[in-house]
Amino acid sequence: MINKYQPKRNFPDYKSSIIRSPREEPLMIKLTNSEITGPMFKKEILNNSDNDLTINFSKNSEKPLGQEIFVHGFVKDENGNGLKDILIEIWQANAGGKYRHRNDTNEVSLDKNFGGCGRFITSLDGYYIFKTIEPGAYPYPNRGIEWRPKHIHFSIFGSMFLQRLVTQMYFEGDPLIKFCPMVNSIPDVNARKLLIGKLDLSKTENEKILGYRFDIILRGKDQSYFENKIEGL
Amino acid sequence: MLKKLSETPSQTAGPFLHIGCTPAAIDINVFRYEIGLAPFGDISFDDVINIKGRIFDGNNEPVLDAMIETWQCDSNGNYFGYQGFARKATDFETGEYFIKTIKPDSNNDNKGSQISSYISFWIVARGMNRPLITRMYFDKKGLENNKIFKGFNIKKRLNTLLPQTKDNKNFIFDIHLQGKKETIFFEF
Ligand SMILES: [Fe+3]
């Protein structure tokens, strides 16, 4: 029994999923209090610049290299209601496709003005916004060397732990998306499209920054993993 | 009836999740403080319990780039606020995680039946396209009699939800992704 709208855990085209996925079926149990509650975070944990990756790491107000972009949208439940006070964390590679991380062995330079992490807590209507630079695509070992499409990693806390989501936003028009085994681990083609940030020319600053719109929909209590239906795309 | 929106699919957190989730651990000092470091703030020595363990892959190697989040009720069985939430990356060299918390009390399912006490574990890593969810229970009897497990043929595997108990304050809870000792994982 599989859910077409979520990635398969064991997807051999993505090699490391083979030894890191269970072989037994998950135990499908009824919701209890530990799923319908969840940690909530207050805006006091944030600095003002946490959601601006073009300045939050730079020591001397120099800007990182790369095309500046806004990434914005709404976090909603399955009924379309915006979810307030939702903590979103993002991380990404720099414009050359290099992460500020001890385990990134790609032979590309770090950008001294770019850390690569941001966070934000949604406003009353579920809105969020980040300012950052467009990340580079990067090679990684899989079946030989393959390329990840440009992407930003997202971690979202819902209003219940059941809604906890980690995902990635891809960029509209990126020709690498269709080759990516992580994207293709999602059986349903329309569900894959939900991960694509759409170019949004209406979101700009002095017409100098490109915008991308990425809405995030969190599951509801009434859905369950095995019955999750996709409609109205 | 209104059509429901489709939920955004999961993707792997990848090998560099520390940048966004535990940046100070890799010397990226951007945020005011990291979340999930101390689930109940300063706990008095008498109340502290320590949980440590590792996650083993299908080759029985420890996973060195995973992140574990735990969520639990307090010693009165209540879930609230940000308390009860812990977040730890596994150690880059040993794969060990370590959580210092308090023992949760039993709480109720959403129909009011009592469930013996446990801590929920949520795990992401490179190679995991979706998070894995499991639970660490404290009491063998309570686990065996727990009616949420009735009807599943998992009697032989039920002990994968129990820690090795060194004493009533120190627990080792290893998680096995595959193999003879494969941990029970949950979906809802
Ligand atoms: Fe990545």
Coordinates of N, CA and C in Angstrom, one line a residue, chain B:
Chain B
M1 N -19.1 20.3 -0.6 CA -18.0 20.3 0.3 C -16.8 20.9 -0.4
L2 N -16.0 21.7 0.3 CA -14.8 22.3 -0.3 C -13.8 21.3 -0.6
K3 N -13.1 21.5 -1.7 CA -12.0 20.5 -2.0 C -10.8 20.8 -1.1
K4 N -10.2 19.8 -0.6 CA -9.1 20.0 0.3 C -7.8 20.2 -0.6
L5 N -7.0 21.1 -0.1 CA -5.7 21.3 -0.7 C -4.8 20.1 -0.5
S6 N -3.9 19.8 -1.5 CA -3.0 18.7 -1.3 C -1.8 19.1 -0.5
E7 N -1.4 18.2 0.4 CA -0.2 18.6 1.2 C 1.1 18.6 0.4
T8 N 1.9 19.5 0.8 CA 3.3 19.6 0.2 C 4.1 18.3 0.5
P9 N 4.6 17.7 -0.5 CA 5.4 16.4 -0.2 C 6.6 16.7 0.5
S10 N 7.1 15.7 1.2 CA 8.3 15.7 2.0 C 9.5 15.5 1.0
Q11 N 10.7 16.0 1.4 CA 11.9 15.7 0.7 C 13.0 15.5 1.8
T12 N 14.0 14.8 1.4 CA 15.1 14.5 2.4 C 15.7 15.8 2.9
A13 N 16.1 15.7 4.2 CA 16.8 16.9 4.8 C 18.2 17.0 4.3
G14 N 18.7 15.9 3.7 CA 20.0 15.9 3.2 C 21.1 15.9 4.2
P15 N 22.4 15.8 3.8 CA 23.5 15.7 4.7 C 23.9 17.0 5.4
F16 N 23.3 18.1 5.0 CA 23.8 19.4 5.6 C 22.7 20.1 6.4
L17 N 21.8 19.3 6.9 CA 20.7 19.8 7.7 C 21.1 20.7 8.9
H18 N 22.4 20.5 9.4 CA 22.9 21.2 10.5 C 22.9 22.7 10.2
I19 N 23.1 23.1 9.0 CA 23.2 24.5 8.7 C 21.9 25.3 9.1
G20 N 20.8 24.6 8.8 CA 19.5 25.3 9.2 C 19.0 25.0 10.5
C21 N 19.4 23.8 11.0 CA 18.7 23.3 12.3 C 19.6 23.3 13.5
T22 N 20.9 23.1 13.4 CA 21.8 23.2 14.5 C 23.0 23.9 14.1
P23 N 22.9 25.2 13.6 CA 24.0 25.9 13.0 C 25.2 26.1 14.0
A24 N 24.9 26.4 15.2 CA 26.0 26.7 16.1 C 26.9 25.5 16.3
A25 N 26.3 24.3 16.1 CA 27.2 23.1 16.2 C 28.2 23.0 15.1
I26 N 28.0 23.7 14.0 CA 29.0 23.7 12.9 C 29.5 25.2 12.8
D27 N 29.5 25.9 13.9 CA 30.2 27.3 13.9 C 29.5 28.3 13.0
I28 N 28.2 28.2 12.8 CA 27.5 29.3 12.1 C 26.7 30.0 13.1
N29 N 27.2 31.1 13.5 CA 26.5 31.8 14.7 C 25.7 33.0 14.2
V30 N 24.5 32.6 13.7 CA 23.6 33.6 13.1 C 22.4 33.8 14.1
F31 N 21.9 32.8 14.6 CA 20.6 32.9 15.4 C 20.9 33.2 16.9
R32 N 19.9 33.8 17.5 CA 20.0 34.2 18.9 C 20.2 32.9 19.8
Y33 N 19.4 31.9 19.6 CA 19.7 30.6 20.2 C 19.1 29.5 19.5
E34 N 19.6 28.3 19.7 CA 19.0 27.2 19.0 C 17.9 26.6 19.8
I35 N 17.0 26.0 19.0 CA 15.8 25.5 19.7 C 16.0 24.0 20.1
G36 N 15.3 23.5 21.1 CA 15.4 22.1 21.4 C 16.6 21.7 22.2
L37 N 17.4 22.6 22.7 CA 18.5 22.2 23.5 C 18.2 21.7 24.8
A38 N 17.2 22.3 25.5 CA 16.8 21.9 26.8 C 15.3 21.8 26.9
P39 N 14.7 20.6 26.8 CA 13.3 20.5 26.7 C 12.5 21.1 27.9
F40 N 13.0 21.0 29.0 CA 12.3 21.6 30.2 C 13.1 22.6 30.9
G41 N 14.0 23.3 30.2 CA 14.8 24.4 30.8 C 15.7 23.7 31.8
D42 N 16.0 24.4 32.9 CA 16.9 23.9 33.9 C 16.1 22.9 34.8
I43 N 16.5 21.7 34.7 CA 15.8 20.6 35.4 C 16.5 20.4 36.7
S44 N 15.8 20.1 37.8 CA 16.6 19.8 39.0 C 17.2 18.4 38.9
F45 N 18.3 18.2 39.5 CA 19.1 17.0 39.4 C 18.2 15.8 39.6
D46 N 17.3 15.8 40.6 CA 16.5 14.7 41.0 C 15.6 14.2 39.8
D47 N 15.2 15.2 39.0 CA 14.2 14.9 37.9 C 14.9 14.4 36.6
V48 N 16.2 14.7 36.5 CA 16.8 14.5 35.2 C 16.8 13.0 34.8
I49 N 16.5 12.7 33.5 CA 16.8 11.4 32.9 C 17.7 11.7 31.7
N50 N 18.6 10.7 31.4 CA 19.4 10.8 30.2 C 19.1 9.7 29.3
I51 N 18.9 10.1 28.0 CA 18.7 9.1 27.0 C 19.8 9.3 25.9
K52 N 20.4 8.2 25.6 CA 21.4 8.2 24.5 C 21.3 7.0 23.6
G53 N 21.8 7.1 22.5 CA 21.7 5.9 21.6 C 22.2 6.3 20.2
R54 N 22.1 5.3 19.3 CA 22.5 5.6 17.9 C 21.5 5.0 17.0
I55 N 21.5 5.5 15.7 CA 20.7 5.0 14.7 C 21.5 4.1 13.8
F56 N 21.1 2.9 13.5 CA 21.9 2.0 12.7 C 21.2 1.8 11.3
D57 N 22.0 1.8 10.3 CA 21.5 1.6 8.9 C 21.4 0.1 8.6
G58 N 21.1 -0.2 7.3 CA 21.0 -1.6 6.9 C 22.3 -2.3 6.9
N59 N 23.4 -1.6 6.9 CA 24.7 -2.3 7.0 C 25.2 -2.3 8.5
N60 N 24.3 -2.0 9.4 CA 24.6 -1.9 10.8 C 25.6 -0.9 11.1
E61 N 25.8 0.1 10.3 CA 26.7 1.2 10.6 C 25.9 2.4 11.2
P62 N 26.4 3.0 12.2 CA 25.7 4.2 12.8 C 25.5 5.3 11.8
V63 N 24.4 6.0 11.8 CA 24.1 7.1 10.9 C 24.7 8.3 11.5
L64 N 25.7 9.0 10.8 CA 26.4 10.1 11.4 C 25.9 11.4 11.0
D65 N 24.8 11.5 10.2 CA 24.3 12.8 9.8 C 22.8 12.9 9.9
A66 N 22.3 12.3 11.0 CA 20.8 12.4 11.2 C 20.5 13.4 12.3
M67 N 19.2 13.8 12.3 CA 18.7 14.7 13.4 C 17.5 14.0 14.0
I68 N 17.5 14.1 15.3 CA 16.4 13.5 16.0 C 15.6 14.6 16.7
E69 N 14.3 14.7 16.6 CA 13.5 15.6 17.5 C 12.6 14.7 18.3
T70 N 12.5 15.1 19.6 CA 11.6 14.3 20.5 C 10.5 15.3 21.0
W71 N 9.4 14.7 21.3 CA 8.2 15.5 21.8 C 7.6 14.7 22.9
Q72 N 7.3 15.2 24.0 CA 6.8 14.5 25.1 C 6.0 15.3 26.0
C73 N 5.2 14.7 26.9 CA 4.4 15.4 27.9 C 5.3 15.6 29.1
D74 N 4.8 16.4 30.0 CA 5.6 16.6 31.3 C 5.2 15.5 32.3
S75 N 5.7 15.7 33.5 CA 5.5 14.7 34.6 C 4.0 14.6 35.1
N76 N 3.2 15.5 34.5 CA 1.7 15.5 34.8 C 0.9 15.0 33.6
G77 N 1.6 14.6 32.6 CA 0.9 14.1 31.4 C 0.4 15.2 30.5
N78 N 0.9 16.4 30.6 CA 0.4 17.5 29.8 C 1.4 17.9 28.7
Y79 N 0.9 18.2 27.5 CA 1.7 18.7 26.4 C 1.4 20.2 26.3
F80 N 2.5 21.0 26.3 CA 2.2 22.4 26.1 C 3.4 23.2 25.7
G81 N 3.1 24.3 25.0 CA 4.1 25.3 24.6 C 5.3 24.7 23.8
Y82 N 6.5 25.2 24.1 CA 7.6 24.6 23.5 C 8.3 23.6 24.4
Q83 N 7.8 23.5 25.7 CA 8.4 22.5 26.6 C 8.1 21.1 26.2
G84 N 9.1 20.3 26.4 CA 8.9 18.9 26.0 C 9.5 18.6 24.6
F85 N 10.1 19.6 24.0 CA 10.7 19.5 22.6 C 12.2 19.4 22.7
A86 N 12.8 18.4 22.2 CA 14.3 18.4 22.1 C 14.7 18.1 20.7
R87 N 15.8 18.6 20.3 CA 16.4 18.4 19.0 C 17.9 18.2 19.1
K88 N 18.3 17.1 18.6 CA 19.8 16.7 18.6 C 20.2 16.1 17.3
A89 N 21.3 16.6 16.8 CA 22.0 15.9 15.7 C 22.8 14.8 16.2
T90 N 22.9 13.7 15.4 CA 23.8 12.6 15.9 C 25.3 13.1 15.7
D91 N 26.2 12.5 16.5 CA 27.5 13.0 16.5 C 28.2 12.6 15.2
F92 N 29.0 13.6 14.6 CA 29.7 13.3 13.3 C 30.6 12.1 13.3
E93 N 31.2 11.8 14.5 CA 32.2 10.7 14.5 C 31.5 9.4 15.0
T94 N 30.7 9.5 16.1 CA 30.2 8.3 16.7 C 28.8 7.9 16.4
G95 N 28.0 8.9 15.9 CA 26.6 8.7 15.6 C 25.7 8.8 16.8
E96 N 26.3 9.1 18.0 CA 25.5 9.1 19.2 C 24.7 10.4 19.4
Y97 N 23.5 10.2 19.9 CA 22.7 11.4 20.3 C 22.5 11.3 21.8
F98 N 22.2 12.4 22.4 CA 22.1 12.5 23.8 C 21.0 13.5 24.2
I99 N 20.0 13.1 24.9 CA 19.0 13.9 25.4 C 18.8 13.9 26.9
K100 N 18.8 15.1 27.4 CA 18.6 15.2 28.9 C 17.2 15.8 29.1
T101 N 16.4 15.1 29.8 CA 15.0 15.5 29.9 C 14.4 15.0 31.2
I102 N 13.1 15.0 31.3 CA 12.4 14.4 32.5 C 11.5 13.3 32.0
K103 N 11.2 12.4 33.0 CA 10.3 11.3 32.6 C 8.9 11.8 32.4
P104 N 8.3 11.5 31.2 CA 6.9 11.9 31.1 C 6.0 11.0 31.8
D105 N 4.8 11.5 32.2 CA 3.8 10.7 32.8 C 2.9 10.0 31.7
S106 N 2.1 9.1 32.1 CA 1.2 8.5 31.1 C 0.2 9.7 30.7
N107 N -0.4 9.5 29.5 CA -1.4 10.5 29.1 C -2.5 9.8 28.4
N108 N -3.4 10.6 27.9 CA -4.6 9.9 27.3 C -4.6 10.0 25.8
D109 N -5.2 9.0 25.1 CA -5.4 9.1 23.7 C -6.6 10.1 23.5
N110 N -6.9 10.4 22.2 CA -7.9 11.4 22.1 C -9.3 11.0 22.4
K111 N -9.5 9.7 22.8 CA -10.8 9.2 23.3 C -10.8 9.1 24.9
G112 N -9.6 9.5 25.5 CA -9.6 9.5 26.9 C -9.0 8.2 27.6
S113 N -8.6 7.2 26.7 CA -8.0 6.0 27.3 C -6.6 6.3 27.6
Q114 N -6.1 5.7 28.8 CA -4.8 6.0 29.2 C -3.7 5.2 28.4
I115 N -2.6 5.9 28.1 CA -1.5 5.3 27.3 C -0.3 5.4 28.2
S116 N 0.4 4.3 28.4 CA 1.6 4.3 29.2 C 2.6 5.3 28.7
S117 N 3.5 5.8 29.5 CA 4.3 7.0 29.2 C 5.4 6.6 28.1
Y118 N 5.6 7.6 27.2 CA 6.6 7.4 26.1 C 7.0 8.7 25.7
I119 N 8.1 8.7 24.9 CA 8.6 9.9 24.2 C 8.6 9.6 22.7
S120 N 8.0 10.6 22.0 CA 7.9 10.4 20.5 C 9.2 10.8 19.9
F121 N 9.7 10.0 18.9 CA 10.9 10.3 18.2 C 10.6 10.6 16.7
W122 N 11.2 11.6 16.2 CA 11.0 12.0 14.8 C 12.4 12.1 14.2
I123 N 12.7 11.4 13.1 CA 14.1 11.3 12.6 C 14.1 11.7 11.1
V124 N 15.1 12.6 10.8 CA 15.4 12.9 9.4 C 16.9 12.7 9.1
A125 N 17.2 12.4 7.9 CA 18.6 12.3 7.5 C 18.7 12.2 6.0
R126 N 19.9 12.4 5.5 CA 20.2 12.0 4.1 C 19.7 10.6 3.8
G127 N 19.1 10.4 2.7 CA 18.6 9.0 2.4 C 17.2 8.7 2.9
M128 N 16.7 9.6 3.7 CA 15.3 9.4 4.2 C 14.5 10.4 3.5
N129 N 13.6 9.9 2.6 CA 12.8 10.8 1.8 C 11.6 11.4 2.6
R130 N 11.3 10.6 3.7 CA 10.3 11.1 4.6 C 10.8 10.9 6.0
P131 N 10.4 11.6 7.0 CA 10.8 11.4 8.4 C 10.4 10.0 8.9
L132 N 11.1 9.4 9.8 CA 10.6 8.2 10.5 C 10.2 8.6 11.9
I133 N 9.1 8.0 12.3 CA 8.5 8.3 13.6 C 8.5 7.0 14.4
T134 N 9.0 7.1 15.6 CA 8.9 6.0 16.5 C 8.6 6.5 18.0
R135 N 8.6 5.6 18.9 CA 8.4 6.0 20.3 C 9.3 5.2 21.2
M136 N 9.7 5.8 22.3 CA 10.4 5.1 23.3 C 9.5 5.0 24.5
Y137 N 9.1 3.8 24.9 CA 8.2 3.5 26.0 C 9.1 3.2 27.2
F138 N 8.6 3.4 28.4 CA 9.3 3.2 29.6 C 9.0 1.9 30.3
D139 N 7.8 1.4 30.1 CA 7.3 0.3 30.9 C 6.9 -0.8 30.0
K140 N 7.5 -2.0 30.2 CA 7.3 -3.1 29.4 C 5.8 -3.6 29.5
K141 N 5.3 -3.7 30.7 CA 3.9 -4.2 30.9 C 2.9 -3.3 30.3
G142 N 3.1 -2.0 30.5 CA 2.2 -1.0 30.0 C 2.2 -1.1 28.4
L143 N 3.4 -1.3 27.9 CA 3.5 -1.4 26.4 C 2.7 -2.6 25.9
E144 N 3.0 -3.8 26.6 CA 2.3 -5.0 26.1 C 0.8 -4.9 26.2
N145 N 0.3 -4.2 27.2 CA -1.1 -4.1 27.4 C -1.8 -3.0 26.7
N146 N -1.0 -2.2 26.0 CA -1.4 -1.0 25.3 C -2.4 -1.4 24.2
K147 N -3.6 -0.9 24.2 CA -4.5 -1.3 23.2 C -4.3 -0.7 21.9
I148 N -3.5 0.3 21.8 CA -3.3 0.8 20.4 C -2.5 -0.1 19.5
F149 N -1.9 -1.1 20.2 CA -1.1 -2.1 19.4 C -1.9 -3.4 19.1
K150 N -3.1 -3.5 19.7 CA -4.0 -4.7 19.5 C -4.3 -4.8 18.0
G151 N -4.2 -6.1 17.5 CA -4.6 -6.3 16.1 C -3.4 -6.3 15.2
F152 N -2.2 -5.8 15.7 CA -1.0 -5.9 14.8 C -0.2 -7.1 15.2
N153 N 0.4 -7.7 14.2 CA 1.2 -8.9 14.5 C 2.7 -8.5 14.7
I154 N 2.9 -7.9 15.8 CA 4.2 -7.3 16.1 C 4.8 -7.7 17.4
K155 N 4.2 -8.7 18.0 CA 4.6 -9.1 19.4 C 6.2 -9.3 19.5
K156 N 6.7 -9.9 18.5 CA 8.2 -10.2 18.6 C 9.0 -8.9 18.5
R157 N 8.4 -7.8 17.9 CA 9.2 -6.6 17.6 C 8.9 -5.5 18.7
L158 N 7.9 -5.8 19.5 CA 7.5 -4.7 20.5 C 8.6 -4.2 21.3
N159 N 9.6 -5.1 21.6 CA 10.7 -4.7 22.5 C 11.6 -3.6 21.8
T160 N 11.4 -3.4 20.5 CA 12.2 -2.4 19.8 C 11.8 -1.0 20.3
L161 N 10.6 -0.9 21.0 CA 10.2 0.4 21.5 C 10.6 0.6 22.9
L162 N 11.4 -0.3 23.4 CA 11.9 -0.2 24.8 C 13.4 0.1 24.9
P163 N 13.8 1.0 25.8 CA 15.2 1.2 25.9 C 15.9 0.1 26.7
Q164 N 17.2 0.1 26.6 CA 18.0 -0.7 27.6 C 18.1 0.3 28.8
T165 N 17.6 -0.3 30.0 CA 17.6 0.6 31.2 C 18.8 0.3 32.0
K166 N 19.6 1.2 32.2 CA 20.8 1.0 33.1 C 20.4 1.2 34.5
D167 N 19.6 2.3 34.8 CA 19.0 2.5 36.1 C 17.8 3.4 35.8
N168 N 17.2 3.9 36.8 CA 15.9 4.6 36.5 C 16.2 6.0 36.0
K169 N 17.5 6.4 35.8 CA 17.8 7.7 35.2 C 18.5 7.6 33.9
N170 N 19.1 6.5 33.5 CA 19.9 6.4 32.3 C 19.4 5.3 31.4
F171 N 19.1 5.7 30.2 CA 18.5 4.8 29.2 C 19.3 4.9 27.9
I172 N 19.4 3.7 27.3 CA 20.0 3.6 25.9 C 19.0 3.2 25.0
F173 N 18.7 4.0 24.0 CA 17.6 3.7 23.0 C 18.2 3.8 21.6
D174 N 18.6 2.6 21.1 CA 19.1 2.5 19.7 C 18.0 2.3 18.8
I175 N 18.1 2.8 17.6 CA 17.1 2.7 16.5 C 17.7 2.0 15.3
H176 N 17.0 0.9 14.9 CA 17.5 0.1 13.8 C 16.6 0.3 12.6
L177 N 17.2 0.8 11.5 CA 16.4 1.1 10.3 C 16.0 -0.1 9.5
Q178 N 16.8 -1.2 9.6 CA 16.5 -2.4 8.9 C 17.1 -3.6 9.7
G179 N 16.8 -4.8 9.2 CA 17.4 -6.0 9.8 C 16.6 -6.7 10.9
K180 N 17.2 -7.7 11.5 CA 16.5 -8.5 12.5 C 15.9 -7.6 13.6
K181 N 16.6 -6.5 14.0 CA 16.2 -5.7 15.1 C 15.4 -4.5 14.6
E182 N 14.9 -4.5 13.4 CA 14.3 -3.3 12.8 C 13.2 -2.7 13.8
T183 N 13.4 -1.4 14.1 CA 12.5 -0.7 15.0 C 11.1 -0.6 14.4
I184 N 10.1 -0.6 15.3 CA 8.8 -0.3 14.8 C 8.6 1.2 14.5
F185 N 8.2 1.5 13.3 CA 8.0 2.9 13.0 C 6.5 3.1 12.8
F186 N 6.0 4.3 13.0 CA 4.6 4.6 13.0 C 4.2 5.6 11.8
E187 N 2.9 5.4 11.4 CA 2.3 6.4 10.5 C 0.9 6.7 11.2
F188 N 0.4 7.9 10.8 CA -0.9 8.3 11.4 C -1.8 8.7 10.3

